[in-house]
mmCIF file of C-alpha atoms and ligand atoms in Angstrom:
data_model
loop_
_atom_site.group_PDB
_atom_site.id
_atom_site.type_symbol
_atom_site.label_atom_id
_atom_site.label_comp_id
_atom_site.label_asym_id
_atom_site.label_seq_id
_atom_site.Cartn_x
_atom_site.Cartn_y
_atom_site.Cartn_z
ATOM 1 C CA UNK A 1 -10.661 -20.876 6.948
ATOM 2 C CA UNK A 2 -7.643 -22.419 7.585
ATOM 3 C CA UNK A 3 -5.107 -20.857 10.377
ATOM 4 C CA UNK A 4 -2.128 -18.774 9.143
ATOM 5 C CA UNK A 5 0.755 -21.526 10.698
ATOM 6 C CA UNK A 6 -1.372 -23.885 8.774
ATOM 7 C CA UNK A 7 -1.685 -21.721 5.801
ATOM 8 C CA UNK A 8 1.898 -21.796 5.922
ATOM 9 C CA UNK A 9 3.098 -24.974 6.830
ATOM 10 C CA UNK A 10 1.306 -27.010 4.404
ATOM 11 C CA UNK A 11 2.958 -24.385 1.474
ATOM 12 C CA UNK A 12 6.466 -25.569 3.124
ATOM 13 C CA UNK A 13 5.571 -29.072 3.032
ATOM 14 C CA UNK A 14 4.759 -29.031 -1.230
ATOM 15 C CA UNK A 15 8.601 -27.161 -0.783
ATOM 16 C CA UNK A 16 8.072 -23.281 -1.109
ATOM 17 C CA UNK A 17 10.065 -21.681 1.067
ATOM 18 C CA UNK A 18 9.978 -17.912 -0.189
ATOM 19 C CA UNK A 19 7.599 -15.371 -0.250
ATOM 20 C CA UNK A 20 7.361 -12.328 -0.993
ATOM 21 C CA UNK A 21 4.352 -9.370 -1.072
ATOM 22 C CA UNK A 22 2.765 -6.556 -0.272
ATOM 23 C CA UNK A 23 0.249 -6.528 3.060
ATOM 24 C CA UNK A 24 -3.258 -6.678 2.300
ATOM 25 C CA UNK A 25 -5.337 -7.435 5.766
ATOM 26 C CA UNK A 26 -6.526 -11.333 4.607
ATOM 27 C CA UNK A 27 -2.710 -12.258 4.487
ATOM 28 C CA UNK A 28 -1.478 -10.424 8.402
ATOM 29 C CA UNK A 29 -1.402 -13.557 8.946
ATOM 30 C CA UNK A 30 0.643 -15.384 6.925
ATOM 31 C CA UNK A 31 2.841 -12.853 6.991
ATOM 32 C CA UNK A 32 3.722 -12.465 10.285
ATOM 33 C CA UNK A 33 4.055 -15.969 11.272
ATOM 34 C CA UNK A 34 6.389 -15.796 8.283
ATOM 35 C CA UNK A 35 8.520 -13.002 9.505
ATOM 36 C CA UNK A 36 9.238 -14.561 12.800
ATOM 37 C CA UNK A 37 11.774 -16.603 10.993
ATOM 38 C CA UNK A 38 14.371 -15.083 9.122
ATOM 39 C CA UNK A 39 14.494 -15.304 5.333
ATOM 40 C CA UNK A 40 11.553 -16.934 4.608
ATOM 41 C CA UNK A 41 9.603 -13.383 3.254
ATOM 42 C CA UNK A 42 11.038 -10.623 1.655
ATOM 43 C CA UNK A 43 8.848 -7.906 2.087
ATOM 44 C CA UNK A 44 8.399 -6.003 -1.653
ATOM 45 C CA UNK A 45 7.384 -2.083 -1.683
ATOM 46 C CA UNK A 46 5.293 -3.188 -4.747
ATOM 47 C CA UNK A 47 3.308 -5.748 -6.188
ATOM 48 C CA UNK A 48 5.798 -6.073 -8.964
ATOM 49 C CA UNK A 49 8.348 -6.454 -7.270
ATOM 50 C CA UNK A 50 7.422 -8.562 -4.865
ATOM 51 C CA UNK A 51 6.436 -11.394 -8.540
ATOM 52 C CA UNK A 52 9.930 -10.467 -9.854
ATOM 53 C CA UNK A 53 11.501 -11.231 -6.665
ATOM 54 C CA UNK A 54 9.493 -14.533 -6.473
ATOM 55 C CA UNK A 55 10.715 -15.165 -10.157
ATOM 56 C CA UNK A 56 14.426 -14.360 -9.123
ATOM 57 C CA UNK A 57 14.672 -17.549 -6.614
ATOM 58 C CA UNK A 58 11.965 -19.899 -9.053
ATOM 59 C CA UNK A 59 15.322 -19.029 -11.706
ATOM 60 C CA UNK A 60 17.215 -19.456 -8.587
ATOM 61 C CA UNK A 61 15.512 -23.018 -7.993
ATOM 62 C CA UNK A 62 13.266 -22.672 -5.181
ATOM 63 C CA UNK A 63 9.371 -22.563 -4.853
ATOM 64 C CA UNK A 64 8.238 -19.251 -4.313
ATOM 65 C CA UNK A 65 4.399 -17.412 -3.035
ATOM 66 C CA UNK A 66 3.415 -14.531 -3.548
ATOM 67 C CA UNK A 67 1.215 -12.666 -1.295
ATOM 68 C CA UNK A 68 -1.218 -8.962 -2.175
ATOM 69 C CA UNK A 69 -3.863 -6.919 -2.627
ATOM 70 C CA UNK A 70 -6.257 -7.726 -5.921
ATOM 71 C CA UNK A 71 -6.042 -3.609 -5.728
ATOM 72 C CA UNK A 72 -1.930 -4.566 -6.245
ATOM 73 C CA UNK A 73 -2.914 -6.405 -9.858
ATOM 74 C CA UNK A 74 -2.315 -3.923 -11.818
ATOM 75 C CA UNK A 75 2.022 -3.616 -10.101
ATOM 76 C CA UNK A 76 1.862 -7.460 -11.284
ATOM 77 C CA UNK A 77 0.561 -7.355 -14.393
ATOM 78 C CA UNK A 78 3.301 -6.966 -16.061
ATOM 79 C CA UNK A 79 6.282 -8.757 -14.384
ATOM 80 C CA UNK A 80 3.532 -11.572 -14.795
ATOM 81 C CA UNK A 81 2.577 -10.870 -18.817
ATOM 82 C CA UNK A 82 6.038 -10.377 -19.543
ATOM 83 C CA UNK A 83 8.438 -12.017 -17.476
ATOM 84 C CA UNK A 84 6.765 -14.996 -15.473
ATOM 85 C CA UNK A 85 4.738 -16.426 -18.475
ATOM 86 C CA UNK A 86 6.843 -15.368 -20.968
ATOM 87 C CA UNK A 87 10.070 -17.294 -19.801
ATOM 88 C CA UNK A 88 7.246 -19.772 -17.684
ATOM 89 C CA UNK A 89 8.544 -19.147 -14.242
ATOM 90 C CA UNK A 90 6.591 -21.046 -11.838
ATOM 91 C CA UNK A 91 5.100 -18.867 -9.336
ATOM 92 C CA UNK A 92 2.056 -19.075 -7.076
ATOM 93 C CA UNK A 93 0.448 -16.032 -6.524
ATOM 94 C CA UNK A 94 -2.653 -15.479 -3.860
ATOM 95 C CA UNK A 95 -4.490 -12.442 -4.197
ATOM 96 C CA UNK A 96 -7.414 -11.158 -2.063
ATOM 97 C CA UNK A 97 -10.535 -10.292 -3.168
ATOM 98 C CA UNK A 98 -11.256 -6.903 -1.928
ATOM 99 C CA UNK A 99 -14.609 -5.759 -3.330
ATOM 100 C CA UNK A 100 -15.840 -8.907 -3.762
ATOM 101 C CA UNK A 101 -18.447 -10.989 -3.674
ATOM 102 C CA UNK A 102 -20.167 -7.705 -2.858
ATOM 103 C CA UNK A 103 -18.699 -4.257 -3.831
ATOM 104 C CA UNK A 104 -20.908 -2.954 -2.277
ATOM 105 C CA UNK A 105 -20.027 -3.599 1.379
ATOM 106 C CA UNK A 106 -16.516 -2.602 0.587
ATOM 107 C CA UNK A 107 -14.735 0.833 0.463
ATOM 108 C CA UNK A 108 -15.339 2.894 -2.776
ATOM 109 C CA UNK A 109 -11.805 2.432 -4.355
ATOM 110 C CA UNK A 110 -12.282 -1.614 -4.312
ATOM 111 C CA UNK A 111 -15.692 -0.895 -7.097
ATOM 112 C CA UNK A 112 -13.912 -1.492 -10.504
ATOM 113 C CA UNK A 113 -11.272 -4.013 -9.120
ATOM 114 C CA UNK A 114 -13.399 -6.608 -6.688
ATOM 115 C CA UNK A 115 -15.530 -7.539 -10.078
ATOM 116 C CA UNK A 116 -12.677 -7.165 -12.507
ATOM 117 C CA UNK A 117 -10.272 -9.295 -10.776
ATOM 118 C CA UNK A 118 -11.409 -13.031 -12.097
ATOM 119 C CA UNK A 119 -12.295 -11.595 -15.268
ATOM 120 C CA UNK A 120 -8.301 -9.596 -15.673
ATOM 121 C CA UNK A 121 -6.534 -13.319 -14.783
ATOM 122 C CA UNK A 122 -9.130 -14.473 -17.768
ATOM 123 C CA UNK A 123 -7.975 -12.454 -19.919
ATOM 124 C CA UNK A 124 -4.326 -12.981 -19.897
ATOM 125 C CA UNK A 125 -4.535 -16.493 -19.561
ATOM 126 C CA UNK A 126 -3.773 -17.266 -15.998
ATOM 127 C CA UNK A 127 -5.722 -20.117 -14.271
ATOM 128 C CA UNK A 128 -7.255 -19.111 -10.760
ATOM 129 C CA UNK A 129 -8.868 -20.717 -8.086
ATOM 130 C CA UNK A 130 -11.194 -19.900 -5.053
ATOM 131 C CA UNK A 131 -10.552 -19.958 -1.351
ATOM 132 C CA UNK A 132 -13.470 -19.152 0.653
ATOM 133 C CA UNK A 133 -13.948 -18.222 3.871
ATOM 134 C CA UNK A 134 -15.413 -21.130 4.537
ATOM 135 C CA UNK A 135 -12.976 -23.682 2.992
ATOM 136 C CA UNK A 136 -10.536 -26.310 5.637
ATOM 137 C CA UNK A 137 -7.435 -27.542 5.079
ATOM 138 C CA UNK A 138 -9.369 -30.240 2.918
ATOM 139 C CA UNK A 139 -10.351 -27.680 0.148
ATOM 140 C CA UNK A 140 -6.755 -26.044 0.968
ATOM 141 C CA UNK A 141 -4.925 -28.940 -0.139
ATOM 142 C CA UNK A 142 -7.202 -29.605 -3.143
ATOM 143 C CA UNK A 143 -6.724 -26.218 -4.685
ATOM 144 C CA UNK A 144 -2.639 -26.399 -3.881
ATOM 145 C CA UNK A 145 -3.252 -29.731 -5.898
ATOM 146 C CA UNK A 146 -4.662 -28.272 -9.098
ATOM 147 C CA UNK A 147 -2.220 -25.371 -8.454
ATOM 148 C CA UNK A 148 0.820 -27.989 -8.603
ATOM 149 C CA UNK A 149 -0.509 -29.024 -11.886
ATOM 150 C CA UNK A 150 -0.250 -25.818 -13.554
ATOM 151 C CA UNK A 151 3.201 -25.453 -11.715
ATOM 152 C CA UNK A 152 3.937 -28.082 -13.285
ATOM 153 C CA UNK A 153 3.043 -26.961 -16.854
ATOM 154 C CA UNK A 154 4.576 -23.783 -16.749
ATOM 155 C CA UNK A 155 2.046 -21.874 -15.886
ATOM 156 C CA UNK A 156 1.791 -19.133 -12.995
ATOM 157 C CA UNK A 157 -1.494 -20.415 -10.796
ATOM 158 C CA UNK A 158 -3.475 -17.612 -8.424
ATOM 159 C CA UNK A 159 -5.537 -18.542 -5.866
ATOM 160 C CA UNK A 160 -7.672 -15.374 -4.777
ATOM 161 C CA UNK A 161 -8.759 -15.584 -0.944
ATOM 162 C CA UNK A 162 -11.911 -13.778 -0.066
ATOM 163 C CA UNK A 163 -12.053 -12.502 3.264
ATOM 164 C CA UNK A 164 -11.824 -14.379 6.752
ATOM 165 C CA UNK A 165 -10.048 -17.697 4.811
ATOM 166 C CA UNK A 166 -6.710 -17.429 6.266
ATOM 167 C CA UNK A 167 -6.689 -16.890 10.284
ATOM 168 C CA UNK A 168 -4.470 -14.390 11.964
ATOM 169 C CA UNK A 169 -1.434 -14.739 13.809
ATOM 170 C CA UNK A 170 -0.035 -14.244 17.146
ATOM 171 C CA UNK A 171 1.040 -10.699 18.192
ATOM 172 C CA UNK A 172 4.531 -10.482 17.971
ATOM 173 C CA UNK A 173 7.042 -8.405 20.901
ATOM 174 C CA UNK A 174 8.079 -4.888 19.082
ATOM 175 C CA UNK A 175 10.606 -2.333 20.637
ATOM 176 C CA UNK A 176 8.799 0.900 21.589
ATOM 177 C CA UNK A 177 9.245 3.474 18.525
ATOM 178 C CA UNK A 178 9.579 6.893 19.348
ATOM 179 C CA UNK A 179 8.058 10.321 17.786
ATOM 180 C CA UNK A 180 5.274 12.083 17.830
ATOM 181 C CA UNK A 181 1.783 10.883 17.117
ATOM 182 C CA UNK A 182 0.390 11.049 13.655
ATOM 183 C CA UNK A 183 -2.571 13.063 14.386
ATOM 184 C CA UNK A 184 -0.436 15.543 15.703
ATOM 185 C CA UNK A 185 1.649 15.694 12.934
ATOM 186 C CA UNK A 186 -0.541 16.506 10.534
ATOM 187 C CA UNK A 187 -2.469 18.439 13.114
ATOM 188 C CA UNK A 188 0.904 20.944 12.854
ATOM 189 C CA UNK A 189 1.411 20.343 9.627
ATOM 190 C CA UNK A 190 -2.296 21.558 8.166
ATOM 191 C CA UNK A 191 -2.643 24.374 10.869
ATOM 192 C CA UNK A 192 0.908 25.556 9.779
ATOM 193 C CA UNK A 193 -0.408 25.481 6.273
ATOM 194 C CA UNK A 194 -3.848 26.586 6.332
ATOM 195 C CA UNK A 195 -4.427 27.704 2.681
ATOM 196 C CA UNK A 196 -2.916 24.748 0.864
ATOM 197 C CA UNK A 197 -4.399 21.903 -0.804
ATOM 198 C CA UNK A 198 -3.627 18.820 0.822
ATOM 199 C CA UNK A 199 -3.292 15.527 -0.858
ATOM 200 C CA UNK A 200 -3.881 12.688 1.837
ATOM 201 C CA UNK A 201 -2.078 8.946 0.886
ATOM 202 C CA UNK A 202 -4.701 5.755 1.178
ATOM 203 C CA UNK A 203 -5.279 4.231 4.300
ATOM 204 C CA UNK A 204 -5.485 5.280 8.173
ATOM 205 C CA UNK A 205 -3.680 8.715 6.918
ATOM 206 C CA UNK A 206 -6.754 10.016 5.105
ATOM 207 C CA UNK A 207 -8.919 9.048 7.773
ATOM 208 C CA UNK A 208 -6.689 10.676 10.565
ATOM 209 C CA UNK A 209 -6.531 13.562 8.136
ATOM 210 C CA UNK A 210 -10.135 13.811 7.279
ATOM 211 C CA UNK A 211 -10.767 13.391 11.810
ATOM 212 C CA UNK A 212 -8.293 16.055 12.551
ATOM 213 C CA UNK A 213 -8.411 18.458 9.887
ATOM 214 C CA UNK A 214 -11.108 18.602 7.502
ATOM 215 C CA UNK A 215 -11.875 20.858 5.062
ATOM 216 C CA UNK A 216 -12.433 21.141 1.532
ATOM 217 C CA UNK A 217 -9.011 22.121 0.326
ATOM 218 C CA UNK A 218 -7.723 18.124 1.328
ATOM 219 C CA UNK A 219 -8.283 15.420 -1.309
ATOM 220 C CA UNK A 220 -8.716 12.042 0.197
ATOM 221 C CA UNK A 221 -6.763 9.685 -2.029
ATOM 222 C CA UNK A 222 -8.058 6.026 -0.895
ATOM 223 C CA UNK A 223 -6.472 3.822 -2.739
ATOM 224 C CA UNK A 224 -3.714 4.652 -6.070
ATOM 225 C CA UNK A 225 -1.176 3.825 -3.101
ATOM 226 C CA UNK A 226 2.067 4.958 -3.728
ATOM 227 C CA UNK A 227 0.403 8.123 -6.237
ATOM 228 C CA UNK A 228 -0.498 10.706 -3.460
ATOM 229 C CA UNK A 229 3.341 12.457 -4.148
ATOM 230 C CA UNK A 230 2.665 11.887 -8.497
ATOM 231 C CA UNK A 231 -1.197 13.522 -8.292
ATOM 232 C CA UNK A 232 0.333 16.452 -5.922
ATOM 233 C CA UNK A 233 2.730 17.160 -8.870
ATOM 234 C CA UNK A 234 0.501 17.228 -11.491
ATOM 235 C CA UNK A 235 -1.966 20.003 -8.672
ATOM 236 C CA UNK A 236 1.448 21.538 -8.017
ATOM 237 C CA UNK A 237 1.893 22.185 -11.906
ATOM 238 C CA UNK A 238 -1.357 23.377 -12.415
ATOM 239 C CA UNK A 239 -1.168 25.839 -9.955
ATOM 240 C CA UNK A 240 1.747 27.348 -9.149
ATOM 241 C CA UNK A 241 0.563 30.004 -6.741
ATOM 242 C CA UNK A 242 -1.119 27.370 -4.853
ATOM 243 C CA UNK A 243 1.503 25.660 -2.282
ATOM 244 C CA UNK A 244 0.508 21.837 -2.131
ATOM 245 C CA UNK A 245 1.530 19.542 0.528
ATOM 246 C CA UNK A 246 1.846 15.989 -0.052
ATOM 247 C CA UNK A 247 0.672 13.662 3.521
ATOM 248 C CA UNK A 248 2.222 10.389 2.203
ATOM 249 C CA UNK A 249 2.616 7.203 4.371
ATOM 250 C CA UNK A 250 6.200 5.512 3.850
ATOM 251 C CA UNK A 251 4.878 2.042 2.339
ATOM 252 C CA UNK A 252 3.269 4.123 0.381
ATOM 253 C CA UNK A 253 6.235 6.121 -0.499
ATOM 254 C CA UNK A 254 8.560 3.399 -1.120
ATOM 255 C CA UNK A 255 6.021 1.830 -3.419
ATOM 256 C CA UNK A 256 6.389 4.146 -5.925
ATOM 257 C CA UNK A 257 9.976 5.725 -4.890
ATOM 258 C CA UNK A 258 10.388 6.497 -8.751
ATOM 259 C CA UNK A 259 8.252 9.607 -8.207
ATOM 260 C CA UNK A 260 10.954 11.265 -6.313
ATOM 261 C CA UNK A 261 13.047 11.668 -9.597
ATOM 262 C CA UNK A 262 9.726 13.272 -11.099
ATOM 263 C CA UNK A 263 9.654 15.828 -8.511
ATOM 264 C CA UNK A 264 12.995 16.910 -8.423
ATOM 265 C CA UNK A 265 12.650 16.621 -12.134
ATOM 266 C CA UNK A 266 9.786 19.465 -12.455
ATOM 267 C CA UNK A 267 11.070 21.197 -9.599
ATOM 268 C CA UNK A 268 7.616 22.829 -8.352
ATOM 269 C CA UNK A 269 8.307 25.456 -5.832
ATOM 270 C CA UNK A 270 5.808 24.778 -3.904
ATOM 271 C CA UNK A 271 5.360 21.738 -3.056
ATOM 272 C CA UNK A 272 6.455 19.909 0.030
ATOM 273 C CA UNK A 273 6.269 16.473 0.387
ATOM 274 C CA UNK A 274 5.976 14.868 3.922
ATOM 275 C CA UNK A 275 6.346 11.386 4.962
ATOM 276 C CA UNK A 276 4.920 10.060 7.749
ATOM 277 C CA UNK A 277 7.076 7.251 8.796
ATOM 278 C CA UNK A 278 5.698 4.961 11.242
ATOM 279 C CA UNK A 279 7.990 1.751 10.170
ATOM 280 C CA UNK A 280 5.134 -0.266 9.229
ATOM 281 C CA UNK A 281 2.121 -0.612 7.146
ATOM 282 C CA UNK A 282 -0.253 -0.115 10.122
ATOM 283 C CA UNK A 283 -3.538 -0.016 7.674
ATOM 284 C CA UNK A 284 -3.076 -3.585 7.019
ATOM 285 C CA UNK A 285 -2.082 -5.158 10.294
ATOM 286 C CA UNK A 286 1.522 -3.146 11.060
ATOM 287 C CA UNK A 287 3.621 -5.713 8.969
ATOM 288 C CA UNK A 288 7.461 -3.996 8.170
ATOM 289 C CA UNK A 289 7.210 -1.735 5.453
ATOM 290 C CA UNK A 290 11.681 -1.420 4.959
ATOM 291 C CA UNK A 291 11.771 2.096 5.639
ATOM 292 C CA UNK A 292 14.249 1.490 8.686
ATOM 293 C CA UNK A 293 16.929 1.101 5.939
ATOM 294 C CA UNK A 294 16.349 3.936 3.860
ATOM 295 C CA UNK A 295 16.704 7.725 4.071
ATOM 296 C CA UNK A 296 13.701 9.613 3.021
ATOM 297 C CA UNK A 297 15.743 12.961 3.115
ATOM 298 C CA UNK A 298 18.824 11.224 1.383
ATOM 299 C CA UNK A 299 16.869 9.795 -1.261
ATOM 300 C CA UNK A 300 15.032 12.722 -1.879
ATOM 301 C CA UNK A 301 18.230 15.440 -2.176
ATOM 302 C CA UNK A 302 19.826 12.768 -4.260
ATOM 303 C CA UNK A 303 16.461 12.631 -6.580
ATOM 304 C CA UNK A 304 16.717 17.251 -7.138
ATOM 305 C CA UNK A 305 14.504 18.322 -4.075
ATOM 306 C CA UNK A 306 15.783 21.455 -2.856
ATOM 307 C CA UNK A 307 15.726 20.470 1.103
ATOM 308 C CA UNK A 308 14.832 17.773 3.029
ATOM 309 C CA UNK A 309 14.776 16.598 6.710
ATOM 310 C CA UNK A 310 13.880 14.268 9.305
ATOM 311 C CA UNK A 311 12.143 15.392 11.988
ATOM 312 C CA UNK A 312 10.813 13.276 15.086
ATOM 313 C CA UNK A 313 8.934 16.174 17.598
ATOM 314 C CA UNK A 314 6.700 18.519 17.483
ATOM 315 C CA UNK A 315 9.185 21.541 17.553
ATOM 316 C CA UNK A 316 11.430 20.429 14.768
ATOM 317 C CA UNK A 317 8.209 19.358 12.671
ATOM 318 C CA UNK A 318 6.628 23.228 12.985
ATOM 319 C CA UNK A 319 9.736 24.870 12.070
ATOM 320 C CA UNK A 320 10.756 22.917 8.739
ATOM 321 C CA UNK A 321 7.118 23.227 7.521
ATOM 322 C CA UNK A 322 7.852 27.225 8.180
ATOM 323 C CA UNK A 323 10.419 27.083 6.306
ATOM 324 C CA UNK A 324 9.769 24.916 3.495
ATOM 325 C CA UNK A 325 6.747 27.752 3.197
ATOM 326 C CA UNK A 326 9.255 30.179 3.439
ATOM 327 C CA UNK A 327 11.467 28.830 0.324
ATOM 328 C CA UNK A 328 11.156 27.866 -2.864
ATOM 329 C CA UNK A 329 10.440 24.240 -3.323
ATOM 330 C CA UNK A 330 10.019 21.117 -3.534
ATOM 331 C CA UNK A 331 10.762 20.745 0.020
ATOM 332 C CA UNK A 332 10.506 17.144 1.996
ATOM 333 C CA UNK A 333 10.149 15.928 5.421
ATOM 334 C CA UNK A 334 10.275 12.788 6.664
ATOM 335 C CA UNK A 335 8.501 13.015 10.135
ATOM 336 C CA UNK A 336 8.639 9.667 12.470
ATOM 337 C CA UNK A 337 5.465 9.161 13.684
ATOM 338 C CA UNK A 338 4.196 6.405 16.598
ATOM 339 C CA UNK A 339 1.744 3.493 15.533
ATOM 340 C CA UNK A 340 -1.903 4.559 16.404
ATOM 341 C CA UNK A 341 -3.516 4.283 19.586
ATOM 342 C CA UNK A 342 -7.146 3.411 19.991
ATOM 343 C CA UNK A 343 -9.972 3.625 17.582
ATOM 344 C CA UNK A 344 -8.707 4.428 14.025
ATOM 345 C CA UNK A 345 -11.653 7.522 12.881
ATOM 346 C CA UNK A 346 -13.670 6.644 10.220
ATOM 347 C CA UNK A 347 -12.962 6.902 6.642
ATOM 348 C CA UNK A 348 -13.874 10.310 4.583
ATOM 349 C CA UNK A 349 -15.889 8.099 2.191
ATOM 350 C CA UNK A 350 -18.392 7.089 4.547
ATOM 351 C CA UNK A 351 -19.288 10.823 4.962
ATOM 352 C CA UNK A 352 -18.542 11.987 1.663
ATOM 353 C CA UNK A 353 -19.100 10.358 -1.723
ATOM 354 C CA UNK A 354 -15.634 10.324 -4.284
ATOM 355 C CA UNK A 355 -17.966 12.660 -6.643
ATOM 356 C CA UNK A 356 -17.799 15.403 -3.149
ATOM 357 C CA UNK A 357 -14.598 14.847 -2.785
ATOM 358 C CA UNK A 358 -13.240 15.681 -6.188
ATOM 359 C CA UNK A 359 -16.138 18.418 -6.421
ATOM 360 C CA UNK A 360 -15.270 20.300 -3.663
ATOM 361 C CA UNK A 361 -11.078 20.299 -3.585
ATOM 362 C CA UNK A 362 -11.496 21.956 -7.126
ATOM 363 C CA UNK A 363 -13.596 24.515 -6.070
ATOM 364 C CA UNK A 364 -11.718 25.067 -3.387
ATOM 365 C CA UNK A 365 -8.768 25.198 -6.244
ATOM 366 C CA UNK A 366 -10.134 27.563 -7.706
ATOM 367 C CA UNK A 367 -11.060 30.105 -5.436
ATOM 368 C CA UNK A 368 -15.132 29.974 -5.150
HETATM 369 C C1 TPP B 401 -1.241 -0.932 -4.844
HETATM 370 C C2 TPP B 401 -1.975 -1.106 -3.111
HETATM 371 N N1 TPP B 401 -1.244 -2.542 -2.387
HETATM 372 C C3 TPP B 401 -1.361 -2.847 -1.692
HETATM 373 C C4 TPP B 401 -2.887 -1.722 -0.831
HETATM 374 C C5 TPP B 401 -3.072 -2.034 0.349
HETATM 375 N N2 TPP B 401 -2.714 -1.134 1.602
HETATM 376 C C6 TPP B 401 -3.729 -0.134 2.154
HETATM 377 S S1 TPP B 401 -2.723 0.905 3.219
HETATM 378 C C7 TPP B 401 -1.311 -0.125 3.390
HETATM 379 C C8 TPP B 401 -0.369 0.239 4.106
HETATM 380 C C9 TPP B 401 -0.149 1.957 3.881
HETATM 381 O O1 TPP B 401 1.283 1.789 4.278
HETATM 382 P P1 TPP B 401 2.397 3.389 4.697
HETATM 383 O O2 TPP B 401 2.007 4.083 3.849
HETATM 384 O O3 TPP B 401 3.341 2.954 5.326
HETATM 385 O O4 TPP B 401 0.936 3.799 6.134
HETATM 386 P P2 TPP B 401 0.337 3.271 7.127
HETATM 387 O O5 TPP B 401 -0.582 1.841 6.679
HETATM 388 O O6 TPP B 401 1.284 3.082 7.951
HETATM 389 O O7 TPP B 401 -0.278 4.411 7.878
HETATM 390 C C10 TPP B 401 -1.447 -1.200 2.395
HETATM 391 C C11 TPP B 401 -0.360 -1.876 1.989
HETATM 392 C C12 TPP B 401 -3.372 -1.068 -1.398
HETATM 393 N N3 TPP B 401 -4.366 -0.254 -0.936
HETATM 394 N N4 TPP B 401 -3.026 -0.728 -3.008
#
């Protein structure tokens, strides 16, 4: 293992002064370390944005690198192939290896991408190297030497990072936030909409929903980060008689913010989109999102939602959900939530298979 500080410093010594990315817990250390130094790290909403920001930095003459979870390769393949490779912009990308080498030891949403990651990069002709958990600075330096040759040849190499290959960084002091516990917010919403179909976004939110309010009408969308509201839109359009509640995260909502405009355009009367906004990617270690400078209610209204409001306490949230149920949507409710304390509940897929989640959701939707 190499420390987070060594990882960043070795890259900085080689002139890599700019980084961007979307968090994976594998990169929690470097992101935390870089975030203490203004201008070193650009938190991107999705992996394609991260690569494009790095490409712009390279166009501007800087050396830049990107960090991401391999589940986000799909978001990055388009700017990789059509921007970075087409214009031969030299970017170094670090991707984690969730679901590899043994997919069975990871969550089900990594089972396809884990064993496919190397092959996907091979298929587009991207050079790649694997940094193993047991590797130290010497091996990291060898990999960077090889990657530097690729960059000099105007190719865009990848370093695939096994779990435990990079250390964590010291915890940072943060301001004391205000808001609701996410489990309380979830209970208020689900108690107020007992007959709704509920789509829960990936990460801790799905785990909280499973712990607080499991029921057949819940769809735990592990993976597919940022697509909960689009999935909810599809369900809402297919079943206009059913209230559909989407429990989203701020990081996830930002990842595919264009979904707001699609929802505004389709304007399903039966959709209530709730964003649990803790201003961090809590599920991957608490890295900041950019929701602090983004008003979800203003964005939703501008995108065509019928109503949108923000709340930071239980009564206001209950009233907002009751109002949303009583009038045609789509509605957006943005709830300021607190970082979780205590143990995080187990994943739905510890108890239910993805098939089982789908089947009972569909049965509930069809009323049998
Ligand atoms: C495409 C993609 N990129 C990255 C991840 C890793 N990931 C899983 S959950 C998560 C954070 C989600 O943040 P947010 O929506 O704010 O919810 P919170 O974790 O704060 O509850 C991330 C980055 C992922 N699953 N998929």
